[in-house]
PDB file of C-alpha atoms in Angstrom:
ATOM      1  CA  MET A   1     120.946 -50.877  43.273  1.00  0.00           C
ATOM      2  CA  SER A   2     117.382 -52.559  43.494  1.00  0.00           C
ATOM      3  CA  GLY A   3     119.761 -55.872  43.813  1.00  0.00           C
ATOM      4  CA  LEU A   4     121.595 -54.899  46.248  1.00  0.00           C
ATOM      5  CA  VAL A   5     118.403 -54.314  48.759  1.00  0.00           C
ATOM      6  CA  SER A   6     116.433 -57.245  47.615  1.00  0.00           C
ATOM      7  CA  SER A   7     119.889 -59.490  48.501  1.00  0.00           C
ATOM      8  CA  LEU A   8     120.003 -57.335  52.286  1.00  0.00           C
ATOM      9  CA  ARG A   9     116.171 -57.567  52.460  1.00  0.00           C
ATOM     10  CA  LYS A  10     116.815 -61.626  52.104  1.00  0.00           C
ATOM     11  CA  PHE A  11     119.846 -61.989  54.877  1.00  0.00           C
ATOM     12  CA  PHE A  12     118.155 -59.549  56.945  1.00  0.00           C
ATOM     13  CA  LEU A  13     114.818 -61.822  56.989  1.00  0.00           C
ATOM     14  CA  HIS A  14     117.393 -64.784  57.646  1.00  0.00           C
ATOM     15  CA  MET A  15     119.403 -63.320  60.934  1.00  0.00           C
ATOM     16  CA  PRO A  16     118.448 -64.493  64.284  1.00  0.00           C
ATOM     17  CA  GLU A  17     115.373 -62.703  65.697  1.00  0.00           C
ATOM     18  CA  THR A  18     118.215 -60.397  68.178  1.00  0.00           C
ATOM     19  CA  PHE A  19     119.474 -58.928  65.132  1.00  0.00           C
ATOM     20  CA  GLN A  20     116.276 -58.519  63.281  1.00  0.00           C
ATOM     21  CA  LYS A  21     114.852 -56.233  66.550  1.00  0.00           C
ATOM     22  CA  SER A  22     118.228 -54.114  66.604  1.00  0.00           C
ATOM     23  CA  THR A  23     117.839 -52.879  62.753  1.00  0.00           C
ATOM     24  CA  ASN A  24     114.802 -51.657  61.088  1.00  0.00           C
ATOM     25  CA  LEU A  25     114.356 -52.939  57.479  1.00  0.00           C
ATOM     26  CA  ARG A  26     112.739 -50.000  56.049  1.00  0.00           C
ATOM     27  CA  SER A  27     115.461 -47.773  57.250  1.00  0.00           C
ATOM     28  CA  LEU A  28     118.492 -50.068  56.341  1.00  0.00           C
ATOM     29  CA  SER A  29     116.547 -50.070  52.668  1.00  0.00           C
ATOM     30  CA  ALA A  30     116.503 -46.682  52.416  1.00  0.00           C
ATOM     31  CA  LEU A  31     119.911 -46.205  53.654  1.00  0.00           C
ATOM     32  CA  ALA A  32     121.543 -48.987  51.298  1.00  0.00           C
ATOM     33  CA  GLN A  33     119.783 -46.807  48.232  1.00  0.00           C
ATOM     34  CA  SER A  34     120.688 -43.360  49.010  1.00  0.00           C
ATOM     35  CA  SER A  35     124.466 -44.524  50.068  1.00  0.00           C
ATOM     36  CA  CYS A  36     125.892 -46.812  47.222  1.00  0.00           C
ATOM     37  CA  GLN A  37     126.536 -44.045  45.064  1.00  0.00           C
ATOM     38  CA  PHE A  38     128.615 -42.970  47.174  1.00  0.00           C
ATOM     39  CA  GLN A  39     130.487 -46.203  47.557  1.00  0.00           C
ATOM     40  CA  TYR A  40     130.566 -46.592  43.861  1.00  0.00           C
ATOM     41  CA  ASP A  41     132.302 -42.928  43.436  1.00  0.00           C
ATOM     42  CA  LEU A  42     134.943 -44.065  46.733  1.00  0.00           C
ATOM     43  CA  MET A  43     135.437 -47.475  44.407  1.00  0.00           C
ATOM     44  CA  LYS A  44     136.710 -45.184  41.654  1.00  0.00           C
ATOM     45  CA  GLN A  45     138.587 -42.348  42.707  1.00  0.00           C
ATOM     46  CA  ASP A  46     140.490 -43.718  45.479  1.00  0.00           C
ATOM     47  CA  ASN A  47     144.179 -45.477  43.890  1.00  0.00           C
ATOM     48  CA  CYS A  48     145.369 -48.584  45.766  1.00  0.00           C
ATOM     49  CA  ILE A  49     148.719 -49.988  45.716  1.00  0.00           C
ATOM     50  CA  VAL A  50     149.346 -53.430  43.914  1.00  0.00           C
ATOM     51  CA  VAL A  51     151.510 -56.080  45.487  1.00  0.00           C
ATOM     52  CA  ASP A  52     153.150 -59.356  44.812  1.00  0.00           C
ATOM     53  CA  ASN A  53     153.243 -61.791  47.310  1.00  0.00           C
ATOM     54  CA  TYR A  54     155.861 -60.254  49.418  1.00  0.00           C
ATOM     55  CA  ASP A  55     154.158 -57.052  49.768  1.00  0.00           C
ATOM     56  CA  ASN A  56     156.503 -55.740  47.274  1.00  0.00           C
ATOM     57  CA  ALA A  57     154.258 -52.457  45.092  1.00  0.00           C
ATOM     58  CA  LEU A  58     154.135 -52.924  41.754  1.00  0.00           C
ATOM     59  CA  SER A  59     151.752 -50.452  40.522  1.00  0.00           C
ATOM     60  CA  VAL A  60     148.531 -48.642  40.807  1.00  0.00           C
ATOM     61  CA  ALA A  61     144.813 -49.426  40.531  1.00  0.00           C
ATOM     62  CA  THR A  62     141.245 -48.177  41.762  1.00  0.00           C
ATOM     63  CA  LYS A  63     139.282 -49.309  44.553  1.00  0.00           C
ATOM     64  CA  GLU A  64     136.976 -50.909  41.713  1.00  0.00           C
ATOM     65  CA  GLU A  65     139.904 -52.870  39.940  1.00  0.00           C
ATOM     66  CA  CYS A  66     141.599 -54.473  42.892  1.00  0.00           C
ATOM     67  CA  HIS A  67     138.279 -55.571  44.179  1.00  0.00           C
ATOM     68  CA  PHE A  68     135.762 -56.623  41.114  1.00  0.00           C
ATOM     69  CA  LYS A  69     135.707 -59.818  40.230  1.00  0.00           C
ATOM     70  CA  GLU A  70     138.989 -62.158  40.740  1.00  0.00           C
ATOM     71  CA  GLY A  71     140.502 -58.605  42.209  1.00  0.00           C
ATOM     72  CA  LEU A  72     144.277 -57.812  42.547  1.00  0.00           C
ATOM     73  CA  LEU A  73     146.295 -58.425  45.485  1.00  0.00           C
ATOM     74  CA  HIS A  74     146.830 -55.330  47.178  1.00  0.00           C
ATOM     75  CA  ARG A  75     147.874 -53.486  50.355  1.00  0.00           C
ATOM     76  CA  ALA A  76     145.335 -52.886  53.236  1.00  0.00           C
ATOM     77  CA  PHE A  77     145.100 -52.753  56.940  1.00  0.00           C
ATOM     78  CA  SER A  78     142.988 -53.958  59.672  1.00  0.00           C
ATOM     79  CA  LEU A  79     143.237 -51.782  63.030  1.00  0.00           C
ATOM     80  CA  PHE A  80     142.106 -52.949  66.215  1.00  0.00           C
ATOM     81  CA  ILE A  81     141.842 -50.134  68.991  1.00  0.00           C
ATOM     82  CA  PHE A  82     141.306 -51.406  72.724  1.00  0.00           C
ATOM     83  CA  ARG A  83     140.460 -49.682  75.863  1.00  0.00           C
ATOM     84  CA  GLN A  84     140.909 -50.525  79.494  1.00  0.00           C
ATOM     85  CA  VAL A  85     137.354 -51.164  81.518  1.00  0.00           C
ATOM     86  CA  PRO A  86     137.412 -48.774  84.426  1.00  0.00           C
ATOM     87  CA  ASN A  87     138.540 -50.135  87.714  1.00  0.00           C
ATOM     88  CA  SER A  88     139.754 -53.099  85.934  1.00  0.00           C
ATOM     89  CA  GLU A  89     142.640 -55.243  83.936  1.00  0.00           C
ATOM     90  CA  ASP A  90     140.024 -55.992  81.641  1.00  0.00           C
ATOM     91  CA  LEU A  91     140.409 -54.575  77.915  1.00  0.00           C
ATOM     92  CA  GLU A  92     138.219 -54.005  75.115  1.00  0.00           C
ATOM     93  CA  LEU A  93     138.148 -53.838  71.504  1.00  0.00           C
ATOM     94  CA  LEU A  94     136.026 -51.500  69.450  1.00  0.00           C
ATOM     95  CA  MET A  95     133.729 -53.531  67.252  1.00  0.00           C
ATOM     96  CA  GLN A  96     132.057 -52.149  63.898  1.00  0.00           C
ATOM     97  CA  ARG A  97     129.099 -53.620  61.762  1.00  0.00           C
ATOM     98  CA  ARG A  98     129.620 -52.434  58.356  1.00  0.00           C
ATOM     99  CA  SER A  99     127.219 -49.940  56.688  1.00  0.00           C
ATOM    100  CA  PRO A 100     124.357 -51.791  54.832  1.00  0.00           C
ATOM    101  CA  SER A 101     125.377 -49.765  51.691  1.00  0.00           C
ATOM    102  CA  LYS A 102     128.796 -51.074  51.787  1.00  0.00           C
ATOM    103  CA  LEU A 103     129.336 -53.035  48.454  1.00  0.00           C
ATOM    104  CA  THR A 104     131.567 -55.253  49.977  1.00  0.00           C
ATOM    105  CA  PHE A 105     130.849 -57.282  53.069  1.00  0.00           C
ATOM    106  CA  PRO A 106     127.915 -55.375  54.482  1.00  0.00           C
ATOM    107  CA  LEU A 107     126.302 -55.535  57.477  1.00  0.00           C
ATOM    108  CA  LEU A 108     128.727 -57.566  59.050  1.00  0.00           C
ATOM    109  CA  TRP A 109     130.354 -57.230  62.185  1.00  0.00           C
ATOM    110  CA  THR A 110     134.782 -56.996  62.022  1.00  0.00           C
ATOM    111  CA  ASN A 111     137.309 -54.990  64.177  1.00  0.00           C
ATOM    112  CA  THR A 112     137.524 -51.015  64.699  1.00  0.00           C
ATOM    113  CA  CYS A 113     138.062 -49.939  60.877  1.00  0.00           C
ATOM    114  CA  CYS A 114     139.653 -52.049  57.786  1.00  0.00           C
ATOM    115  CA  SER A 115     140.914 -49.845  54.520  1.00  0.00           C
ATOM    116  CA  HIS A 116     143.639 -49.477  52.259  1.00  0.00           C
ATOM    117  CA  PRO A 117     146.715 -47.013  51.960  1.00  0.00           C
ATOM    118  CA  CYS A 118     146.038 -44.825  48.941  1.00  0.00           C
ATOM    119  CA  THR A 119     148.351 -42.944  46.623  1.00  0.00           C
ATOM    120  CA  ASN A 120     145.613 -40.044  46.597  1.00  0.00           C
ATOM    121  CA  TYR A 121     146.614 -39.515  50.026  1.00  0.00           C
ATOM    122  CA  VAL A 122     150.133 -37.784  51.474  1.00  0.00           C
ATOM    123  CA  GLY A 123     152.289 -39.849  53.088  1.00  0.00           C
ATOM    124  CA  GLU A 124     150.776 -43.071  52.743  1.00  0.00           C
ATOM    125  CA  THR A 125     152.904 -45.085  50.287  1.00  0.00           C
ATOM    126  CA  GLU A 126     155.765 -44.648  52.836  1.00  0.00           C
ATOM    127  CA  GLU A 127     157.017 -48.117  53.863  1.00  0.00           C
ATOM    128  CA  ARG A 128     159.445 -47.273  56.505  1.00  0.00           C
ATOM    129  CA  ASN A 129     158.026 -48.633  59.907  1.00  0.00           C
ATOM    130  CA  ALA A 130     154.696 -49.163  58.170  1.00  0.00           C
ATOM    131  CA  VAL A 131     154.332 -45.171  58.498  1.00  0.00           C
ATOM    132  CA  GLY A 132     152.039 -45.103  55.050  1.00  0.00           C
ATOM    133  CA  VAL A 133     149.772 -47.525  56.396  1.00  0.00           C
ATOM    134  CA  ARG A 134     149.635 -46.009  59.716  1.00  0.00           C
ATOM    135  CA  ARG A 135     148.393 -42.717  58.375  1.00  0.00           C
ATOM    136  CA  ALA A 136     146.049 -44.472  56.479  1.00  0.00           C
ATOM    137  CA  ALA A 137     144.499 -45.918  60.146  1.00  0.00           C
ATOM    138  CA  GLN A 138     144.296 -42.396  60.857  1.00  0.00           C
ATOM    139  CA  ARG A 139     142.322 -40.964  57.967  1.00  0.00           C
ATOM    140  CA  LYS A 140     139.904 -43.704  57.902  1.00  0.00           C
ATOM    141  CA  VAL A 141     139.375 -44.088  61.678  1.00  0.00           C
ATOM    142  CA  GLU A 142     138.041 -40.011  61.675  1.00  0.00           C
ATOM    143  CA  HIS A 143     136.425 -40.700  58.353  1.00  0.00           C
ATOM    144  CA  GLU A 144     133.948 -43.960  59.403  1.00  0.00           C
ATOM    145  CA  LEU A 145     133.913 -43.619  63.521  1.00  0.00           C
ATOM    146  CA  GLY A 146     134.433 -39.707  63.928  1.00  0.00           C
ATOM    147  CA  ILE A 147     137.764 -40.371  66.024  1.00  0.00           C
ATOM    148  CA  ASP A 148     139.982 -37.108  65.892  1.00  0.00           C
ATOM    149  CA  SER A 149     143.661 -38.844  64.936  1.00  0.00           C
ATOM    150  CA  SER A 150     145.172 -35.582  65.891  1.00  0.00           C
ATOM    151  CA  ARG A 151     144.486 -35.831  69.304  1.00  0.00           C
ATOM    152  CA  GLN A 152     142.720 -39.081  70.346  1.00  0.00           C
ATOM    153  CA  LEU A 153     144.817 -41.532  67.613  1.00  0.00           C
ATOM    154  CA  LEU A 154     148.267 -40.218  67.499  1.00  0.00           C
ATOM    155  CA  LEU A 155     150.544 -41.879  64.765  1.00  0.00           C
ATOM    156  CA  GLU A 156     153.084 -43.430  67.363  1.00  0.00           C
ATOM    157  CA  ASN A 157     150.028 -45.118  69.121  1.00  0.00           C
ATOM    158  CA  ILE A 158     149.351 -46.687  66.684  1.00  0.00           C
ATOM    159  CA  HIS A 159     151.287 -50.139  66.539  1.00  0.00           C
ATOM    160  CA  PHE A 160     152.308 -52.568  63.269  1.00  0.00           C
ATOM    161  CA  LEU A 161     152.113 -56.285  64.532  1.00  0.00           C
ATOM    162  CA  THR A 162     152.240 -58.779  61.541  1.00  0.00           C
ATOM    163  CA  ARG A 163     150.717 -58.745  58.065  1.00  0.00           C
ATOM    164  CA  ILE A 164     148.639 -61.616  56.740  1.00  0.00           C
ATOM    165  CA  LYS A 165     147.321 -62.580  53.065  1.00  0.00           C
ATOM    166  CA  TYR A 166     144.185 -63.394  51.976  1.00  0.00           C
ATOM    167  CA  SER A 167     141.067 -63.432  49.580  1.00  0.00           C
ATOM    168  CA  ALA A 168     137.648 -63.940  50.017  1.00  0.00           C
ATOM    169  CA  HIS A 169     134.700 -63.730  47.825  1.00  0.00           C
ATOM    170  CA  ASN A 170     132.005 -61.308  49.324  1.00  0.00           C
ATOM    171  CA  GLU A 171     129.524 -62.116  51.808  1.00  0.00           C
ATOM    172  CA  PRO A 172     126.016 -61.734  52.652  1.00  0.00           C
ATOM    173  CA  VAL A 173     125.162 -60.794  49.222  1.00  0.00           C
ATOM    174  CA  GLU A 174     126.490 -62.510  46.601  1.00  0.00           C
ATOM    175  CA  ASN A 175     127.856 -60.649  43.489  1.00  0.00           C
ATOM    176  CA  ASP A 176     130.880 -59.602  41.698  1.00  0.00           C
ATOM    177  CA  TRP A 177     133.119 -57.974  44.719  1.00  0.00           C
ATOM    178  CA  CYS A 178     135.887 -59.704  47.103  1.00  0.00           C
ATOM    179  CA  GLU A 179     138.784 -58.988  48.841  1.00  0.00           C
ATOM    180  CA  ARG A 180     142.511 -59.771  47.694  1.00  0.00           C
ATOM    181  CA  GLU A 181     144.778 -58.299  50.360  1.00  0.00           C
ATOM    182  CA  VAL A 182     147.838 -58.020  52.602  1.00  0.00           C
ATOM    183  CA  ASP A 183     147.081 -56.695  55.121  1.00  0.00           C
ATOM    184  CA  TYR A 184     148.163 -55.265  57.974  1.00  0.00           C
ATOM    185  CA  LEU A 185     147.565 -55.827  61.476  1.00  0.00           C
ATOM    186  CA  LEU A 186     147.586 -52.818  63.675  1.00  0.00           C
ATOM    187  CA  VAL A 187     147.058 -52.397  67.360  1.00  0.00           C
ATOM    188  CA  SER A 188     146.136 -48.822  69.245  1.00  0.00           C
ATOM    189  CA  ILE A 189     145.296 -48.488  73.055  1.00  0.00           C
ATOM    190  CA  VAL A 190     143.033 -45.795  73.560  1.00  0.00           C
ATOM    191  CA  PRO A 191     144.767 -43.287  76.305  1.00  0.00           C
ATOM    192  CA  ALA A 192     143.337 -43.360  79.693  1.00  0.00           C
ATOM    193  CA  TYR A 193     142.405 -39.916  79.882  1.00  0.00           C
ATOM    194  CA  VAL A 194     140.249 -40.199  76.669  1.00  0.00           C
ATOM    195  CA  LYS A 195     136.503 -40.517  78.009  1.00  0.00           C
ATOM    196  CA  THR A 196     135.541 -43.509  75.155  1.00  0.00           C
ATOM    197  CA  ASP A 197     132.138 -43.345  76.112  1.00  0.00           C
ATOM    198  CA  SER A 198     131.089 -39.671  75.625  1.00  0.00           C
ATOM    199  CA  SER A 199     129.449 -38.382  72.522  1.00  0.00           C
ATOM    200  CA  THR A 200     132.708 -36.158  71.239  1.00  0.00           C
ATOM    201  CA  PHE A 201     134.757 -39.819  70.688  1.00  0.00           C
ATOM    202  CA  LEU A 202     132.774 -41.850  68.452  1.00  0.00           C
ATOM    203  CA  LYS A 203     130.833 -39.802  65.620  1.00  0.00           C
ATOM    204  CA  ILE A 204     129.532 -42.630  63.442  1.00  0.00           C
ATOM    205  CA  ASN A 205     129.397 -42.068  59.527  1.00  0.00           C
ATOM    206  CA  SER A 206     126.416 -43.987  58.308  1.00  0.00           C
ATOM    207  CA  ASN A 207     127.978 -44.416  54.707  1.00  0.00           C
ATOM    208  CA  GLU A 208     130.480 -46.759  56.482  1.00  0.00           C
ATOM    209  CA  VAL A 209     129.614 -47.866  59.707  1.00  0.00           C
ATOM    210  CA  ALA A 210     126.223 -49.077  60.968  1.00  0.00           C
ATOM    211  CA  GLU A 211     126.573 -49.275  64.556  1.00  0.00           C
ATOM    212  CA  SER A 212     129.533 -50.142  66.983  1.00  0.00           C
ATOM    213  CA  GLU A 213     130.612 -51.430  70.344  1.00  0.00           C
ATOM    214  CA  TRP A 214     133.104 -52.228  72.798  1.00  0.00           C
ATOM    215  CA  THR A 215     133.331 -55.792  73.624  1.00  0.00           C
ATOM    216  CA  LYS A 216     135.499 -58.138  75.886  1.00  0.00           C
ATOM    217  CA  GLU A 217     136.996 -61.342  74.449  1.00  0.00           C
ATOM    218  CA  HIS A 218     135.259 -63.474  75.900  1.00  0.00           C
ATOM    219  CA  SER A 219     131.751 -61.965  74.403  1.00  0.00           C
ATOM    220  CA  ILE A 220     133.562 -61.895  70.979  1.00  0.00           C
ATOM    221  CA  ASN A 221     134.420 -65.705  71.791  1.00  0.00           C
ATOM    222  CA  THR A 222     131.031 -66.743  72.559  1.00  0.00           C
ATOM    223  CA  ALA A 223     129.130 -64.863  69.625  1.00  0.00           C
ATOM    224  CA  PHE A 224     131.725 -66.420  67.524  1.00  0.00           C
ATOM    225  CA  SER A 225     130.664 -69.512  68.723  1.00  0.00           C
ATOM    226  CA  ASN A 226     127.134 -69.196  68.455  1.00  0.00           C
ATOM    227  CA  ASP A 227     127.659 -67.792  64.503  1.00  0.00           C
ATOM    228  CA  PRO A 228     131.106 -67.080  63.265  1.00  0.00           C
ATOM    229  CA  TYR A 229     129.590 -65.531  59.815  1.00  0.00           C
ATOM    230  CA  ILE A 230     128.162 -62.586  61.459  1.00  0.00           C
ATOM    231  CA  TYR A 231     131.084 -61.482  61.549  1.00  0.00           C
ATOM    232  CA  THR A 232     133.678 -60.303  58.049  1.00  0.00           C
ATOM    233  CA  PRO A 233     135.923 -63.482  56.633  1.00  0.00           C
ATOM    234  CA  TRP A 234     139.752 -61.832  57.786  1.00  0.00           C
ATOM    235  CA  PHE A 235     138.066 -61.295  61.124  1.00  0.00           C
ATOM    236  CA  ARG A 236     137.155 -65.056  61.003  1.00  0.00           C
ATOM    237  CA  LYS A 237     140.664 -65.674  59.786  1.00  0.00           C
ATOM    238  CA  VAL A 238     142.148 -63.531  62.944  1.00  0.00           C
ATOM    239  CA  VAL A 239     140.135 -65.340  65.565  1.00  0.00           C
ATOM    240  CA  ARG A 240     140.555 -68.838  64.172  1.00  0.00           C
ATOM    241  CA  MET A 241     144.164 -68.329  64.038  1.00  0.00           C
ATOM    242  CA  GLY A 242     144.653 -67.419  67.609  1.00  0.00           C
ATOM    243  CA  LEU A 243     146.092 -63.917  66.298  1.00  0.00           C
ATOM    244  CA  LEU A 244     143.019 -62.108  67.923  1.00  0.00           C
ATOM    245  CA  HIS A 245     143.866 -63.733  71.661  1.00  0.00           C
ATOM    246  CA  ARG A 246     147.665 -62.654  70.942  1.00  0.00           C
ATOM    247  CA  MET A 247     146.669 -59.060  70.381  1.00  0.00           C
ATOM    248  CA  PHE A 248     144.520 -58.684  73.555  1.00  0.00           C
ATOM    249  CA  ASN A 249     147.139 -60.000  75.783  1.00  0.00           C
ATOM    250  CA  TRP A 250     149.771 -57.761  73.508  1.00  0.00           C
ATOM    251  CA  ALA A 251     147.578 -55.097  74.239  1.00  0.00           C
ATOM    252  CA  ALA A 252     147.003 -55.986  78.058  1.00  0.00           C
ATOM    253  CA  ALA A 253     150.557 -56.550  78.742  1.00  0.00           C
ATOM    254  CA  LYS A 254     151.876 -53.059  77.072  1.00  0.00           C
ATOM    255  CA  VAL A 255     148.973 -51.532  78.891  1.00  0.00           C
ATOM    256  CA  THR A 256     150.044 -52.317  82.461  1.00  0.00           C
ATOM    257  CA  ASN A 257     153.867 -52.703  81.465  1.00  0.00           C
ATOM    258  CA  ASN A 258     154.191 -56.113  82.390  1.00  0.00           C
ATOM    259  CA  VAL A 259     157.279 -57.914  82.538  1.00  0.00           C
ATOM    260  CA  ALA A 260     155.888 -59.684  79.907  1.00  0.00           C
ATOM    261  CA  PHE A 261     155.286 -57.615  77.007  1.00  0.00           C
ATOM    262  CA  PRO A 262     158.802 -57.959  75.475  1.00  0.00           C
ATOM    263  CA  SER A 263     158.172 -61.799  74.750  1.00  0.00           C
ATOM    264  CA  LEU A 264     154.446 -61.074  73.962  1.00  0.00           C
ATOM    265  CA  ASP A 265     155.617 -58.731  71.598  1.00  0.00           C
ATOM    266  CA  LYS A 266     158.417 -61.003  70.007  1.00  0.00           C
ATOM    267  CA  ILE A 267     155.291 -63.273  69.491  1.00  0.00           C
ATOM    268  CA  PHE A 268     154.466 -61.209  66.285  1.00  0.00           C
ATOM    269  CA  ASP A 269     156.955 -61.323  63.225  1.00  0.00           C
ATOM    270  CA  ARG A 270     157.037 -58.055  61.468  1.00  0.00           C
ATOM    271  CA  SER A 271     158.959 -59.250  58.766  1.00  0.00           C
ATOM    272  CA  SER A 272     156.636 -62.249  57.343  1.00  0.00           C
ATOM    273  CA  ILE A 273     153.445 -62.581  56.142  1.00  0.00           C
ATOM    274  CA  LEU A 274     151.192 -65.145  57.336  1.00  0.00           C
ATOM    275  CA  GLU A 275     148.788 -66.617  54.577  1.00  0.00           C
ATOM    276  CA  PHE A 276     145.473 -67.617  55.150  1.00  0.00           C
ATOM    277  CA  ASP A 277     143.449 -70.061  53.125  1.00  0.00           C
TER     278      ASP A 277
END
């Protein structure tokens, strides 16, 4: 435990001054110490779906087994929730900065929610139309961000676009944890009637999330150009491959019923898996 806190201190002190001003070091260390046991417990109790290179289910293993040392290739999802900016056609993406107590990739910024379908939960192994993965996204977005999935993130409003396959060693803390995933990219657009700025929309779980913000694409691109390593490895890959730009375009066309939507939708191949180095 003390090793994690020490590593976080080093990481924090080498970050830009603007980052340091937004993060209280004493609070960060205290949170890491109090919350890490919770994360270890989840690693041992949640069971992931181990897959082959083609996303065929092979077996079941704990999150710990899937993420320790070289890890096991397993099924995962990355959810991107967009909203339309009032009085504009611009969209914003809900971003989160991972909690300092996370065992993997603490304090890095990433997309709205990233996790796994687990065999512990009813219906998350169903593969038809990526239903199981989408159910897992509903569960986790409520757990991490407090978004009411029964009213604000309906299953039919979570759209599966494509899959990516990647692996990454832990950052910014150097230890034995890793990611090795076939990752489903999911997109949802918050309905216009939902008040996303109200305190009832987001109720952040500090064990999972340090902070969140709605961000325009150009702001992400600017921050990424300045320092891509404030983001998780999978988010960096999505940006560099142009997938984030395509998702912004897809969501914008869908929300405005643009005639270009069918052609933008065809860009995403649901049957293939994009491999990232």
